[in-house]
mmCIF file of C-alpha atoms and ligand atoms in Angstrom:
data_model
loop_
_atom_site.group_PDB
_atom_site.id
_atom_site.type_symbol
_atom_site.label_atom_id
_atom_site.label_comp_id
_atom_site.label_asym_id
_atom_site.label_seq_id
_atom_site.Cartn_x
_atom_site.Cartn_y
_atom_site.Cartn_z
ATOM 1 C CA MET A 1 66.629 5.583 -111.432
ATOM 2 C CA ALA A 2 67.856 2.627 -109.438
ATOM 3 C CA GLN A 3 71.412 3.995 -109.626
ATOM 4 C CA ALA A 4 70.180 7.310 -108.434
ATOM 5 C CA GLN A 5 68.905 5.532 -105.329
ATOM 6 C CA GLY A 6 72.318 3.945 -104.741
ATOM 7 C CA LEU A 7 71.346 0.416 -105.828
ATOM 8 C CA ASP A 8 73.847 -1.771 -107.669
ATOM 9 C CA VAL A 9 72.191 -2.669 -110.968
ATOM 10 C CA THR A 10 73.820 -5.053 -113.454
ATOM 11 C CA PRO A 11 73.689 -3.627 -116.965
ATOM 12 C CA ALA A 12 71.471 -5.650 -119.277
ATOM 13 C CA ASN A 13 74.373 -6.599 -121.579
ATOM 14 C CA LYS A 14 76.237 -8.169 -118.625
ATOM 15 C CA ILE A 15 73.429 -10.491 -117.578
ATOM 16 C CA THR A 16 73.900 -14.132 -118.520
ATOM 17 C CA PRO A 17 70.482 -15.689 -118.971
ATOM 18 C CA GLU A 18 69.896 -18.909 -117.110
ATOM 19 C CA LYS A 19 69.949 -21.920 -119.413
ATOM 20 C CA ILE A 20 66.446 -22.979 -120.360
ATOM 21 C CA ARG A 21 65.577 -26.013 -118.300
ATOM 22 C CA GLU A 22 64.400 -29.136 -119.996
ATOM 23 C CA GLY A 23 61.163 -30.559 -118.738
ATOM 24 C CA ILE A 24 61.145 -33.638 -116.526
ATOM 25 C CA ASP A 25 58.311 -35.922 -117.565
ATOM 26 C CA VAL A 26 56.841 -38.012 -114.805
ATOM 27 C CA GLU A 27 53.631 -39.953 -114.433
ATOM 28 C CA ILE A 28 51.822 -39.444 -111.152
ATOM 29 C CA ASN A 29 48.768 -41.510 -110.302
ATOM 30 C CA GLY A 30 48.315 -42.318 -113.989
ATOM 31 C CA ARG A 31 48.534 -38.722 -115.190
ATOM 32 C CA ALA A 32 51.412 -37.206 -117.138
ATOM 33 C CA PHE A 33 53.168 -34.152 -115.729
ATOM 34 C CA ARG A 34 56.132 -32.088 -116.931
ATOM 35 C CA HIS A 35 58.204 -30.330 -114.293
ATOM 36 C CA THR A 36 60.084 -27.308 -115.589
ATOM 37 C CA GLY A 37 61.055 -25.862 -112.233
ATOM 38 C CA ASP A 38 64.029 -26.600 -110.014
ATOM 39 C CA PRO A 39 65.233 -30.106 -110.886
ATOM 40 C CA GLU A 40 66.622 -30.493 -107.361
ATOM 41 C CA MET A 41 63.196 -30.026 -105.797
ATOM 42 C CA PRO A 42 62.343 -32.992 -103.571
ATOM 43 C CA LEU A 43 59.391 -35.013 -104.804
ATOM 44 C CA LEU A 44 57.565 -34.304 -101.536
ATOM 45 C CA TRP A 45 57.429 -30.575 -102.236
ATOM 46 C CA TYR A 46 56.638 -31.094 -105.907
ATOM 47 C CA LEU A 47 53.627 -33.163 -104.873
ATOM 48 C CA ARG A 48 52.455 -30.857 -102.118
ATOM 49 C CA ASP A 49 53.396 -27.353 -103.274
ATOM 50 C CA VAL A 50 53.228 -27.644 -107.068
ATOM 51 C CA LEU A 51 50.585 -30.298 -107.712
ATOM 52 C CA ARG A 52 48.661 -29.697 -104.456
ATOM 53 C CA LEU A 53 48.610 -33.423 -103.720
ATOM 54 C CA THR A 54 48.787 -32.887 -99.991
ATOM 55 C CA GLY A 55 48.081 -36.431 -98.822
ATOM 56 C CA THR A 56 51.805 -37.148 -98.609
ATOM 57 C CA LYS A 57 53.118 -35.559 -95.418
ATOM 58 C CA PHE A 58 56.450 -34.194 -94.256
ATOM 59 C CA SER A 59 58.120 -36.796 -92.101
ATOM 60 C CA GLY A 60 61.439 -35.270 -91.159
ATOM 61 C CA GLU A 61 64.269 -34.245 -93.452
ATOM 62 C CA HIS A 62 65.199 -37.892 -94.018
ATOM 63 C CA GLY A 63 61.644 -39.205 -94.085
ATOM 64 C CA LEU A 64 62.240 -41.508 -91.147
ATOM 65 C CA GLY A 65 58.695 -41.290 -89.764
ATOM 66 C CA GLY A 66 57.188 -42.848 -92.877
ATOM 67 C CA ALA A 67 54.466 -40.241 -93.501
ATOM 68 C CA ASP A 68 55.976 -39.261 -96.855
ATOM 69 C CA LEU A 69 56.185 -42.726 -98.363
ATOM 70 C CA VAL A 70 55.160 -43.106 -101.991
ATOM 71 C CA LEU A 71 55.785 -45.686 -104.678
ATOM 72 C CA VAL A 72 58.207 -44.909 -107.507
ATOM 73 C CA ASN A 73 58.057 -47.601 -110.163
ATOM 74 C CA ASN A 74 56.441 -49.759 -107.477
ATOM 75 C CA LYS A 75 59.321 -49.250 -105.054
ATOM 76 C CA LEU A 76 58.626 -47.702 -101.667
ATOM 77 C CA VAL A 77 60.562 -44.473 -101.145
ATOM 78 C CA ALA A 78 60.480 -41.460 -98.848
ATOM 79 C CA ALA A 79 59.382 -38.603 -101.111
ATOM 80 C CA VAL A 80 61.565 -36.068 -99.320
ATOM 81 C CA THR A 81 64.703 -37.992 -100.312
ATOM 82 C CA VAL A 82 63.982 -38.078 -104.060
ATOM 83 C CA ALA A 83 64.845 -35.138 -106.334
ATOM 84 C CA VAL A 84 62.426 -34.611 -109.188
ATOM 85 C CA LYS A 85 65.351 -34.757 -111.647
ATOM 86 C CA THR A 86 65.667 -38.494 -110.949
ATOM 87 C CA LEU A 87 62.076 -39.205 -111.985
ATOM 88 C CA GLN A 88 62.253 -38.759 -115.752
ATOM 89 C CA GLY A 89 59.993 -41.406 -117.305
ATOM 90 C CA LYS A 90 59.049 -42.928 -113.950
ATOM 91 C CA LYS A 91 55.689 -43.710 -112.420
ATOM 92 C CA VAL A 92 54.789 -42.358 -108.999
ATOM 93 C CA THR A 93 51.845 -43.509 -106.931
ATOM 94 C CA THR A 94 50.694 -41.475 -103.963
ATOM 95 C CA VAL A 95 47.853 -42.042 -101.527
ATOM 96 C CA GLU A 96 45.606 -40.033 -103.852
ATOM 97 C CA GLY A 97 46.115 -42.725 -106.485
ATOM 98 C CA LEU A 98 44.929 -45.699 -104.411
ATOM 99 C CA ALA A 99 41.168 -45.442 -104.799
ATOM 100 C CA ALA A 100 39.520 -46.629 -108.018
ATOM 101 C CA PRO A 101 38.485 -44.007 -110.589
ATOM 102 C CA ASP A 102 34.870 -44.415 -109.473
ATOM 103 C CA GLY A 103 35.881 -43.492 -105.927
ATOM 104 C CA LYS A 104 35.767 -47.013 -104.472
ATOM 105 C CA LEU A 105 38.352 -47.192 -101.744
ATOM 106 C CA HIS A 106 41.377 -49.454 -102.034
ATOM 107 C CA PRO A 107 40.938 -52.516 -99.765
ATOM 108 C CA LEU A 108 43.568 -51.113 -97.421
ATOM 109 C CA GLN A 109 41.803 -47.776 -97.185
ATOM 110 C CA GLN A 110 38.514 -49.536 -96.495
ATOM 111 C CA ALA A 111 40.127 -51.745 -93.863
ATOM 112 C CA PHE A 112 41.672 -48.730 -92.104
ATOM 113 C CA VAL A 113 38.190 -47.222 -91.914
ATOM 114 C CA ASP A 114 36.573 -50.472 -90.791
ATOM 115 C CA GLU A 115 39.176 -51.066 -88.076
ATOM 116 C CA ASP A 116 39.165 -47.405 -86.974
ATOM 117 C CA ALA A 117 42.912 -47.380 -87.547
ATOM 118 C CA ILE A 118 43.055 -43.618 -88.044
ATOM 119 C CA GLY A 119 43.668 -41.128 -85.258
ATOM 120 C CA CYS A 120 44.612 -37.617 -86.358
ATOM 121 C CA GLY A 121 45.367 -39.070 -89.791
ATOM 122 C CA TYR A 122 48.793 -37.481 -90.267
ATOM 123 C CA CYS A 123 50.576 -40.815 -90.520
ATOM 124 C CA THR A 124 47.819 -42.636 -92.412
ATOM 125 C CA PRO A 125 48.918 -41.965 -96.020
ATOM 126 C CA GLY A 126 52.355 -43.327 -95.224
ATOM 127 C CA TRP A 127 50.940 -46.421 -93.544
ATOM 128 C CA LEU A 128 48.742 -47.042 -96.568
ATOM 129 C CA MET A 129 51.593 -46.783 -99.052
ATOM 130 C CA ALA A 130 53.873 -48.956 -96.932
ATOM 131 C CA SER A 131 51.052 -51.484 -96.592
ATOM 132 C CA VAL A 132 50.476 -51.605 -100.341
ATOM 133 C CA ASP A 133 54.153 -52.405 -100.739
ATOM 134 C CA LEU A 134 54.005 -54.964 -97.924
ATOM 135 C CA LEU A 135 51.047 -56.823 -99.428
ATOM 136 C CA ASN A 136 52.818 -56.868 -102.797
ATOM 137 C CA ARG A 137 55.702 -58.663 -101.104
ATOM 138 C CA HIS A 138 53.777 -60.642 -98.455
ATOM 139 C CA PRO A 139 50.135 -61.194 -99.405
ATOM 140 C CA GLN A 140 49.456 -62.655 -95.932
ATOM 141 C CA PRO A 141 51.770 -60.732 -93.594
ATOM 142 C CA ASN A 142 52.270 -61.717 -89.977
ATOM 143 C CA ASP A 143 52.737 -59.372 -87.020
ATOM 144 C CA ASN A 144 56.478 -59.387 -87.455
ATOM 145 C CA ASP A 145 56.209 -58.352 -91.109
ATOM 146 C CA ILE A 146 53.908 -55.497 -90.144
ATOM 147 C CA ASP A 147 56.042 -54.401 -87.214
ATOM 148 C CA GLN A 148 58.988 -53.953 -89.555
ATOM 149 C CA LEU A 149 57.258 -51.195 -91.474
ATOM 150 C CA PRO A 150 59.070 -47.893 -90.930
ATOM 151 C CA ASN A 151 55.952 -45.932 -90.012
ATOM 152 C CA LEU A 152 55.447 -44.114 -86.738
ATOM 153 C CA CYS A 153 52.109 -43.133 -85.235
ATOM 154 C CA ARG A 154 51.958 -40.665 -82.374
ATOM 155 C CA CYS A 155 48.276 -41.384 -81.835
ATOM 156 C CA GLY A 156 48.975 -44.983 -80.871
ATOM 157 C CA CYS A 157 47.097 -46.657 -83.717
ATOM 158 C CA GLN A 158 49.649 -49.408 -84.341
ATOM 159 C CA THR A 159 47.503 -52.235 -83.001
ATOM 160 C CA ARG A 160 44.522 -51.206 -85.093
ATOM 161 C CA VAL A 161 46.786 -50.715 -88.116
ATOM 162 C CA ARG A 162 47.932 -54.302 -87.704
ATOM 163 C CA ARG A 163 44.346 -55.484 -87.721
ATOM 164 C CA ALA A 164 43.527 -53.325 -90.733
ATOM 165 C CA ILE A 165 46.402 -54.674 -92.799
ATOM 166 C CA LYS A 166 45.425 -58.252 -92.005
ATOM 167 C CA ARG A 167 41.798 -57.481 -92.777
ATOM 168 C CA ALA A 168 42.760 -56.022 -96.164
ATOM 169 C CA ALA A 169 44.951 -59.041 -96.888
ATOM 170 C CA MET A 170 42.005 -61.351 -96.218
ATOM 171 C CA ALA A 171 39.664 -59.218 -98.319
ATOM 172 C CA ILE A 172 42.073 -59.255 -101.261
ATOM 173 C CA ALA A 173 42.687 -63.005 -100.931
ATOM 174 C CA GLY A 174 38.970 -63.675 -100.673
ATOM 175 C CA GLY A 175 38.199 -61.620 -103.754
ATOM 176 C CA LYS A 176 36.013 -59.283 -101.724
ATOM 177 C CA ALA A 177 38.021 -56.308 -102.801
HETATM 178 S S1 FES B 1 46.927 -41.226 -86.510
HETATM 179 FE FE1 FES B 1 47.881 -39.482 -85.641
HETATM 180 S S2 FES B 1 50.011 -39.836 -85.939
HETATM 181 FE FE2 FES B 1 49.049 -41.664 -86.550
#
């Protein structure tokens, strides 16, 4: 029928089936997932479009604004720059994985709330992930350490973000978190 309509149809015996893709096993926020889709898919879109973990935001095609930062095996990376095929056996942490299982906020999340360091919120997940990484490297960061984070905020929250990161650092050091 398709030929009768002038469409070019490949006969069934001429079709080469696509090779069955192997699954890519990755742990995200402590849960195991197997990706069987396009192995070239950037992690950002796997998180947002497949898993519906929409906390991580698009931050330009190279991730330069910092809103798509996540941790892969505890290393800070821009999710848009990482293809899922590179994640076999790795552990990813996104902003959704920061709070405790009982819902208690991570000290950084709590400090961002307490310092009102959130404007529209678009940049906030990236700040939080970059700050987790920063406090892992510098438990008591100074202004210069914080200012070197790659994150941008169009709402002008940088000063309050600074205060929030220092507040979280103190809370963690004081065992209040
Ligand atoms: S809070 Fe709006 S971009 Fe940072």
